[in-house]
mmCIF file of C-alpha atoms in Angstrom:
data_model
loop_
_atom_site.group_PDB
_atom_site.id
_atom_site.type_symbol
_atom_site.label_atom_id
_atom_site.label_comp_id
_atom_site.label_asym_id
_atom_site.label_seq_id
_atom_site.Cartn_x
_atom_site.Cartn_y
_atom_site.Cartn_z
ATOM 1 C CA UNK A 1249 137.274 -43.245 21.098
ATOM 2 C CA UNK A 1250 139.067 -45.699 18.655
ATOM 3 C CA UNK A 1251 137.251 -48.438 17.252
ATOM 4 C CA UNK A 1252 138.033 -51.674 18.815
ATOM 5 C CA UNK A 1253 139.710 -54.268 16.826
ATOM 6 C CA UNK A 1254 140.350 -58.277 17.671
ATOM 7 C CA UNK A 1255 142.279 -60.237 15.534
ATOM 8 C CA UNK A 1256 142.104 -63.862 16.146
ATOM 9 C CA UNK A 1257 144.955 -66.660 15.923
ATOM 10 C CA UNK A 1258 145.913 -70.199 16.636
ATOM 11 C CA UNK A 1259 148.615 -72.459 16.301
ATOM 12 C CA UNK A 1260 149.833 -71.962 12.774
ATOM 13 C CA UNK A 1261 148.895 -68.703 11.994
ATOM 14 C CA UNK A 1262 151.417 -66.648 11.026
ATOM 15 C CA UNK A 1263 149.837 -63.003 9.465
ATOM 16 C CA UNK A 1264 148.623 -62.037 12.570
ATOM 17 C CA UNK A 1265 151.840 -59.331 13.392
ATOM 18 C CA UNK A 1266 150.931 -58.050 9.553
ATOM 19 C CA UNK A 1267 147.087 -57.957 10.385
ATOM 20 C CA UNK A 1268 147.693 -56.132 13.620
ATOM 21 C CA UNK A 1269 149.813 -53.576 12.097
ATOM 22 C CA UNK A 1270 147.250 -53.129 8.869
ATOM 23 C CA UNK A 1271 144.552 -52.249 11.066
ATOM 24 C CA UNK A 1272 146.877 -49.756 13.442
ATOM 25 C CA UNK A 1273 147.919 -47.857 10.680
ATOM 26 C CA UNK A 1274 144.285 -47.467 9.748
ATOM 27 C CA UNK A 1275 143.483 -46.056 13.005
ATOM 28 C CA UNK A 1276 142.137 -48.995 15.480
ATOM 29 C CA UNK A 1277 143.067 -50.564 18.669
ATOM 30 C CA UNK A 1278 144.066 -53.316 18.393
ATOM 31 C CA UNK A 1279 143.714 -56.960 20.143
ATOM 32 C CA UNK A 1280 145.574 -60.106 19.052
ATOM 33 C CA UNK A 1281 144.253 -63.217 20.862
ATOM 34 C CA UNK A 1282 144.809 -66.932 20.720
ATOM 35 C CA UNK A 1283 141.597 -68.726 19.919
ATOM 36 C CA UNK A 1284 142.088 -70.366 23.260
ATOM 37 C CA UNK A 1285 141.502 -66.669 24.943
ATOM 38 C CA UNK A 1286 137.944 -67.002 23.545
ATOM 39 C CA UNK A 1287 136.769 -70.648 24.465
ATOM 40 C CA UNK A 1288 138.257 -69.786 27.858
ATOM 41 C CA UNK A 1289 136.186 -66.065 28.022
ATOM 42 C CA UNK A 1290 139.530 -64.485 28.768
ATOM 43 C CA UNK A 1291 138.145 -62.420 25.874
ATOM 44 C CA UNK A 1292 134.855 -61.699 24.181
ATOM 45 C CA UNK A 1293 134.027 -60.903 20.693
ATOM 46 C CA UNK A 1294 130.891 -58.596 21.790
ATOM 47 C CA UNK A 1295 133.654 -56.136 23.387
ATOM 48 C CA UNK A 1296 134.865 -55.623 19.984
ATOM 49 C CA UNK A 1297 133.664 -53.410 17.215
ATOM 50 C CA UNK A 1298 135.736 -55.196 14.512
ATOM 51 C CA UNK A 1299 137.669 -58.820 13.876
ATOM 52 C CA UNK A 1300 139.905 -60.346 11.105
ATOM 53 C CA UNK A 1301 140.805 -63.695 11.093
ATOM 54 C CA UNK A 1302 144.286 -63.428 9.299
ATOM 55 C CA UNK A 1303 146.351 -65.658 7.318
ATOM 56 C CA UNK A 1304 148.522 -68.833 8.225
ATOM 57 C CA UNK A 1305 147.810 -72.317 8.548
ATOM 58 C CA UNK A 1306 145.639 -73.089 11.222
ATOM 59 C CA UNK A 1307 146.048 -75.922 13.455
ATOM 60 C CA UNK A 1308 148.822 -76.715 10.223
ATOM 61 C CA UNK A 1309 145.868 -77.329 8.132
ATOM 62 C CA UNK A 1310 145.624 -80.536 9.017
ATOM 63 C CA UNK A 1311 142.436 -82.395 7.170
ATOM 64 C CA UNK A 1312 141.964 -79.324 5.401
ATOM 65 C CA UNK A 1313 143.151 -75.952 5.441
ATOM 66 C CA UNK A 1314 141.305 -74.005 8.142
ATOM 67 C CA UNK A 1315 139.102 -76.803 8.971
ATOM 68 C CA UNK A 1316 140.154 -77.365 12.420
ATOM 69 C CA UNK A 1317 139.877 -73.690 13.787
ATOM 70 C CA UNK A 1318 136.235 -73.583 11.685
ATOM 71 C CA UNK A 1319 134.985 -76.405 13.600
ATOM 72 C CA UNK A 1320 136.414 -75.024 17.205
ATOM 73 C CA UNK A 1321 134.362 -71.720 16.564
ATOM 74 C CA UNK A 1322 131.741 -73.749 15.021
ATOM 75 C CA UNK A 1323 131.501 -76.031 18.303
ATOM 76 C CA UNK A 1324 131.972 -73.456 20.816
ATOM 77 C CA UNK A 1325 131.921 -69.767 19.509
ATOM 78 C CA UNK A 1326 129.415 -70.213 16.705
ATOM 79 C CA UNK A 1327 126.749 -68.040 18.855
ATOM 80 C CA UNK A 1328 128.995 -64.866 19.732
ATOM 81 C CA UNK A 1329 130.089 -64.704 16.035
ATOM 82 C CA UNK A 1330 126.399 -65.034 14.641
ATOM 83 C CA UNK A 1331 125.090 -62.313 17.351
ATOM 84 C CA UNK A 1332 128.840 -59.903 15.697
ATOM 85 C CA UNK A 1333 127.230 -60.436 12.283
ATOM 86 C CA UNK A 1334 124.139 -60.061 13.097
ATOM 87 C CA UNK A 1335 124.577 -56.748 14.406
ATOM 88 C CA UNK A 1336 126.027 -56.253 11.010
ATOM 89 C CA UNK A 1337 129.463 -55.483 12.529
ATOM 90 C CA UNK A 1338 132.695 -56.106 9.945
ATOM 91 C CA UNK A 1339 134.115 -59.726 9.885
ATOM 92 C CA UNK A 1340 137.370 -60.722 7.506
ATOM 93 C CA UNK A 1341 138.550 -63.447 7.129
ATOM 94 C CA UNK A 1342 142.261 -63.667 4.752
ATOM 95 C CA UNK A 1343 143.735 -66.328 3.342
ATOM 96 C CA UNK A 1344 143.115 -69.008 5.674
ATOM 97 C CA UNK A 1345 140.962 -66.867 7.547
ATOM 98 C CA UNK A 1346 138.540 -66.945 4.630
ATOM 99 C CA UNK A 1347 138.692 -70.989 4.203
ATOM 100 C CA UNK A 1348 137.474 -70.185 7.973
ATOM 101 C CA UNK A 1349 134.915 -68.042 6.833
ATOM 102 C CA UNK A 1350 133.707 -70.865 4.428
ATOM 103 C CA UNK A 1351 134.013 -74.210 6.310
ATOM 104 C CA UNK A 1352 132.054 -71.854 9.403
ATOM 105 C CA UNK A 1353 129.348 -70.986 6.980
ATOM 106 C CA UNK A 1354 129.722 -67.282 7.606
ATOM 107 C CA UNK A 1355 130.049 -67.350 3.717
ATOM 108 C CA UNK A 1356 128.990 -66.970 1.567
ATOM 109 C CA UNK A 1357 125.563 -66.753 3.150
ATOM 110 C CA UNK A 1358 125.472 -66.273 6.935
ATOM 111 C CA UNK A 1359 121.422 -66.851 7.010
ATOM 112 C CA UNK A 1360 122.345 -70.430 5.653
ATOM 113 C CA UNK A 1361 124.639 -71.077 8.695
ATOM 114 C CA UNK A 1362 126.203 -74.380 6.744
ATOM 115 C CA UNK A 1363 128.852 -74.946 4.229
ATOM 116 C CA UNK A 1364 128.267 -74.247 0.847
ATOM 117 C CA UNK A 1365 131.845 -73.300 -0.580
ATOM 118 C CA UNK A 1366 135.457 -74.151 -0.621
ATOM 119 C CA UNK A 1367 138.737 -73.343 -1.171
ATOM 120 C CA UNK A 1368 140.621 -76.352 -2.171
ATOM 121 C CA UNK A 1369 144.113 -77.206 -3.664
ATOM 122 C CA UNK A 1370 145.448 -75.013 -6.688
ATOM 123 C CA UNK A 1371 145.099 -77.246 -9.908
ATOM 124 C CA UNK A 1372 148.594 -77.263 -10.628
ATOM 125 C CA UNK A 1373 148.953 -78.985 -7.216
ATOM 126 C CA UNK A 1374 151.335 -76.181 -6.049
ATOM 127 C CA UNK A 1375 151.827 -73.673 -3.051
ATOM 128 C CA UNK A 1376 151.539 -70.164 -5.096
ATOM 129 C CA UNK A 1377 153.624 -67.233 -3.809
ATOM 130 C CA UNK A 1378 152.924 -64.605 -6.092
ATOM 131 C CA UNK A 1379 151.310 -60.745 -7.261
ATOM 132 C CA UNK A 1380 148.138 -60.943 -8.981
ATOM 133 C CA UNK A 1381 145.856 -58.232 -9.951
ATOM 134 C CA UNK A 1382 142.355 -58.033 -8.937
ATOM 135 C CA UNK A 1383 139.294 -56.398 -10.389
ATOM 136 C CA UNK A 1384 136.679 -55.203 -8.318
ATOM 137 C CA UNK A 1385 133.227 -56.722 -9.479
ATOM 138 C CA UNK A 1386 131.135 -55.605 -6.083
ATOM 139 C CA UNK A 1387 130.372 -51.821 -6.634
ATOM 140 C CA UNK A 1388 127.904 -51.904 -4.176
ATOM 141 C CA UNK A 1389 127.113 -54.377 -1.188
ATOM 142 C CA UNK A 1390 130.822 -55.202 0.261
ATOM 143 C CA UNK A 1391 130.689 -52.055 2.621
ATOM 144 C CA UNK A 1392 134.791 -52.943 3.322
ATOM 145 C CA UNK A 1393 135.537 -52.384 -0.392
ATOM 146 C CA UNK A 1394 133.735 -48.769 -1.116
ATOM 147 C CA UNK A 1395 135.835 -46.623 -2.996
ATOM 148 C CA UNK A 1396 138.265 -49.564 -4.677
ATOM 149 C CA UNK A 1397 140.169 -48.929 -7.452
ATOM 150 C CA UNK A 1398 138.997 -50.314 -10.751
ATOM 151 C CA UNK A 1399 141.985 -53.236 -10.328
ATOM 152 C CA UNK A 1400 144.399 -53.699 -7.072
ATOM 153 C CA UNK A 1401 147.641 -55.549 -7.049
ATOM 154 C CA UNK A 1402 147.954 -57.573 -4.199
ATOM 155 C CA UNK A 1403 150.202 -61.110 -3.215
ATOM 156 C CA UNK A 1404 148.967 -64.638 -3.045
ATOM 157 C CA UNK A 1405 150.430 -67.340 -0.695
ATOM 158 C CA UNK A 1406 148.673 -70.388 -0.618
ATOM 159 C CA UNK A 1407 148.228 -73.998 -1.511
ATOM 160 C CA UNK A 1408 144.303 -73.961 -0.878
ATOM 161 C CA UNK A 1409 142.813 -71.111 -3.275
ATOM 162 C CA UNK A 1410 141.072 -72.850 -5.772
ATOM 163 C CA UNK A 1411 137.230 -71.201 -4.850
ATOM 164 C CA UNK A 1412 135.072 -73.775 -5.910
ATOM 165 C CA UNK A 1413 131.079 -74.128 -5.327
ATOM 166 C CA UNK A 1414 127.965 -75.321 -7.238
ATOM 167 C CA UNK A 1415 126.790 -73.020 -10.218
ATOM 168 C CA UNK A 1416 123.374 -72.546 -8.404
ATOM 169 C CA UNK A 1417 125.475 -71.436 -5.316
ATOM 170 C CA UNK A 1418 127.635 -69.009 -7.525
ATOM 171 C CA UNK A 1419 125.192 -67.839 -9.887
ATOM 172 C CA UNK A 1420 123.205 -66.809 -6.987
ATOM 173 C CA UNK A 1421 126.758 -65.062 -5.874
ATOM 174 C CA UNK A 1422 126.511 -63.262 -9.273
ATOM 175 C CA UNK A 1423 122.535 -62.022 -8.758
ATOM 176 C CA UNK A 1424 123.011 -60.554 -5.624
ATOM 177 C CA UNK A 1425 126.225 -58.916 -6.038
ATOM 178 C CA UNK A 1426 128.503 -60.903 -3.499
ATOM 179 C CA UNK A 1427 131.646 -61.385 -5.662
ATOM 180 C CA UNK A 1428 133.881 -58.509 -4.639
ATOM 181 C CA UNK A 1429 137.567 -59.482 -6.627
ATOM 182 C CA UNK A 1430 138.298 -61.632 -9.927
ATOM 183 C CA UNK A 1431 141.670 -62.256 -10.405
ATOM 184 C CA UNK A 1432 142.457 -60.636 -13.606
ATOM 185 C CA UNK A 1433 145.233 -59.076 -15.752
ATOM 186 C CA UNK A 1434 146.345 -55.287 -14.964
ATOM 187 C CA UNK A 1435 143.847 -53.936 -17.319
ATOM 188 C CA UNK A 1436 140.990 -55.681 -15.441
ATOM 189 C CA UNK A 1437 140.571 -58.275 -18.414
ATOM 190 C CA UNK A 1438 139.496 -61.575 -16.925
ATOM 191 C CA UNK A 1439 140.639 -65.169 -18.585
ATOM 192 C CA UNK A 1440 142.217 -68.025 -17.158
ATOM 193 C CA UNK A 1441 145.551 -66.717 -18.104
ATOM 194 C CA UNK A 1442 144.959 -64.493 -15.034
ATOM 195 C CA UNK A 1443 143.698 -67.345 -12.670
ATOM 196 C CA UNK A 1444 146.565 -68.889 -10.585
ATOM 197 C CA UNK A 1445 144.351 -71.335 -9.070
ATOM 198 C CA UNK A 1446 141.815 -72.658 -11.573
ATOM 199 C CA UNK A 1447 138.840 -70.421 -9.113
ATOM 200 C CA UNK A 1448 135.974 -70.766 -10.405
ATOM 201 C CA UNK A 1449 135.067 -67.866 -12.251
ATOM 202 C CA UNK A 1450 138.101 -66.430 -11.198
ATOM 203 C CA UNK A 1451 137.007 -65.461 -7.798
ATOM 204 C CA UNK A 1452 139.039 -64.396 -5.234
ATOM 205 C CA UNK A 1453 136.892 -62.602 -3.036
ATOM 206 C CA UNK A 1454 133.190 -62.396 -1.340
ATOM 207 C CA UNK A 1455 131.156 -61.472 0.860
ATOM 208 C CA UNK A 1456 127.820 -62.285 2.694
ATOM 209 C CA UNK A 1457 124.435 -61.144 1.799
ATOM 210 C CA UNK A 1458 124.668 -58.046 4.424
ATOM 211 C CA UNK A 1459 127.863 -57.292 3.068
ATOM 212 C CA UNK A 1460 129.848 -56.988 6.126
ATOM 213 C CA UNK A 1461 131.690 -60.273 6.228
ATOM 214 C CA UNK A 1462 134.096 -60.344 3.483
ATOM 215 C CA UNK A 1463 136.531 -63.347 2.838
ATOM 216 C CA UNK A 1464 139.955 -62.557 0.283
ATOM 217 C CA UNK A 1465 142.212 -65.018 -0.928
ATOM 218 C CA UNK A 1466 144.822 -62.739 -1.566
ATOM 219 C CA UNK A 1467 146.631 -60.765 1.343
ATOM 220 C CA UNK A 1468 145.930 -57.350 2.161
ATOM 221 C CA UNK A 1469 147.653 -56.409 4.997
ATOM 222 C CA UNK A 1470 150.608 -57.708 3.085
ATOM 223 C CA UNK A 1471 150.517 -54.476 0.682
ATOM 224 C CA UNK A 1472 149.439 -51.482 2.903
ATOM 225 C CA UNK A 1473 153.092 -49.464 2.055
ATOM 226 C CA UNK A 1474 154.822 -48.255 -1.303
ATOM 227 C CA UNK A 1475 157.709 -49.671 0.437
ATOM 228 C CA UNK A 1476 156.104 -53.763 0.215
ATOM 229 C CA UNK A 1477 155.183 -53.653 -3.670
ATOM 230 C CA UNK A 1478 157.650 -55.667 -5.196
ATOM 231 C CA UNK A 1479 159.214 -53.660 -7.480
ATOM 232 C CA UNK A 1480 158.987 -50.626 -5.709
ATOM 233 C CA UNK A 1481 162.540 -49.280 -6.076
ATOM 234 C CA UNK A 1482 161.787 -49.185 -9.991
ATOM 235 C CA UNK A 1483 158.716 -47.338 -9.466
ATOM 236 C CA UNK A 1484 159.591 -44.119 -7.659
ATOM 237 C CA UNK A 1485 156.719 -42.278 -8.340
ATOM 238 C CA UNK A 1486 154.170 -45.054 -6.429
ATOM 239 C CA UNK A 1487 151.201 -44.044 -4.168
ATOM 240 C CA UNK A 1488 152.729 -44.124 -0.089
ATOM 241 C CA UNK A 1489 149.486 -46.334 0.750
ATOM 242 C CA UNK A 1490 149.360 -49.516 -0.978
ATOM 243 C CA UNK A 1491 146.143 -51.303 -2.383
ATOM 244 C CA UNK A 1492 145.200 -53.237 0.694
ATOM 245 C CA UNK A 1493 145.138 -50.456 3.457
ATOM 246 C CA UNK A 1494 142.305 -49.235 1.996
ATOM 247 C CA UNK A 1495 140.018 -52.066 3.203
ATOM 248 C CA UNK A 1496 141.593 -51.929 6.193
ATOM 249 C CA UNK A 1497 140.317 -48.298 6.658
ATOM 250 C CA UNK A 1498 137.183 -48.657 5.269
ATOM 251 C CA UNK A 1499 136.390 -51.488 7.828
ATOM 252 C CA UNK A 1500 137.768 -49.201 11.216
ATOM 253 C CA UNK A 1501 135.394 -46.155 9.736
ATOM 254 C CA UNK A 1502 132.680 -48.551 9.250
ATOM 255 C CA UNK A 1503 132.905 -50.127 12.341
ATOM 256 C CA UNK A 1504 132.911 -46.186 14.389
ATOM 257 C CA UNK A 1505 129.053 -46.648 14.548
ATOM 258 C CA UNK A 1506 128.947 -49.518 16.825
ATOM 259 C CA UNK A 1507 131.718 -47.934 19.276
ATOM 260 C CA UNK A 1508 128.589 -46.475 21.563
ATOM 261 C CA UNK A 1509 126.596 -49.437 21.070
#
């Protein structure tokens, strides 16, 4: 059996058909549903072994990106997503998907249940459509990054990316090992040369204290084949996978063990 895979969108998203594909070429089944599906039980998250809310602009982003579709799941879903994380089954949320993530209060800690981060507009008051390179910080809790590469190149398109959050809420980030990515240069150096936003602490990417719900600012389903780097016809002799697939797989063969649960 194939793990089960839902990926959720709603007016405005628009990295769902990339999302879908990402996780079928990493070996699920795979379920694209309008957030409506769920509030009306056409579909259930407990069926499902495995969901990614993808990239977009929810609901336009109106008040704030990813506000809208964070209070509908807040209001009306916010039990079947804390019983999915509870049973300690993978959760992503990209892009817009992790401003979800945040304004939920699935992140950065889901025991907390409220909001304690944000992603909010880029300091040069921008939308940023770019490649930046990423180095992994999390060697050990984020059980959807296990075997990264020191640094991943990976593409940014947003308006919304600054990570921002109290320095008790981010030092305690730090302590218990929750920051996966820092945006960096290509030899992993971190400065704010290498910060596109103004993040704090250059982060791009966390997770929750479990370590299965993992929000990225940059887009990985965006960079899963040679063929999508950039610069790919000047690079003959690049990898066939590209950087993001990897998370991709290590979230379907994570989420095996629940297929029999």
């Amino acid at each position: 059996m194939r793990v089960k895979a839902l990926v959720i969108r709603a007016e405005g998203t628009n990295c769902d058909l990339e999302t879908v594909e990402a996780l079928k070429v990493a070996g699920a089944e795979v379920t694209l549903a309008h957030i409506n599906e769920l509030l009306k039980k056409k579909v259930n998250l407990e069926n499902f072994q495995l969901c990614v809310i993808p990239g977009g602009f929810s609901y336009g982003d109106n008040i704030s990106a990813g506000k809208i579709l964070a209070n509908v799941i807040k209001s009306y879903l916010k039990n079947d997503f804390k019983k999915f994380i509870d049973e300690e089954k993978p959760l992503i949320g990209i892009c817009n998907g992790f401003q979800v993530l945040l304004k939920t209060g699935f992140l950065p800690f889901s025991n907390e249940g409220k909001q304690l981060a944000s992603l909010t507009i880029n300091d040069s008051g921008l939308f940023i459509d770019k490649w930046v390179y990423l180095r992994h910080v999390n060697k050990r809790k984020c059980v959807l990054t296990k075997y990264s590469n020191n640094v991943i190149y990976l593409p940014i398109n947003h308006a919304e990316g600054k990570f921002v959050a109290e320095d008790k809420i981010i030092k305690k980030l730090f302590d218990e090992d929750q920051i996966v990515y820092q945006y960096s240069h290509a030899d992993g150096k971190i400065d704010e040369k290498a910060n596109p936003n103004n993040s704090k602490y250059n982060i791009a990417a966390i997770c929750n204290e479990y370590g299965n719900v993992f929000g990225i600012m940059p887009h990985p389903e965006k960079f899963i084949h040679k063929y999508m780097h950039p610069c790919w016809t000047r690079f003959p002799n690049l990898k066939e996978e590209g950087d993001g697939l990897f998370i991709f797989k290590n979230a379907v063969n994570y989420a095996k063990k629940f297929i029999n649960k």
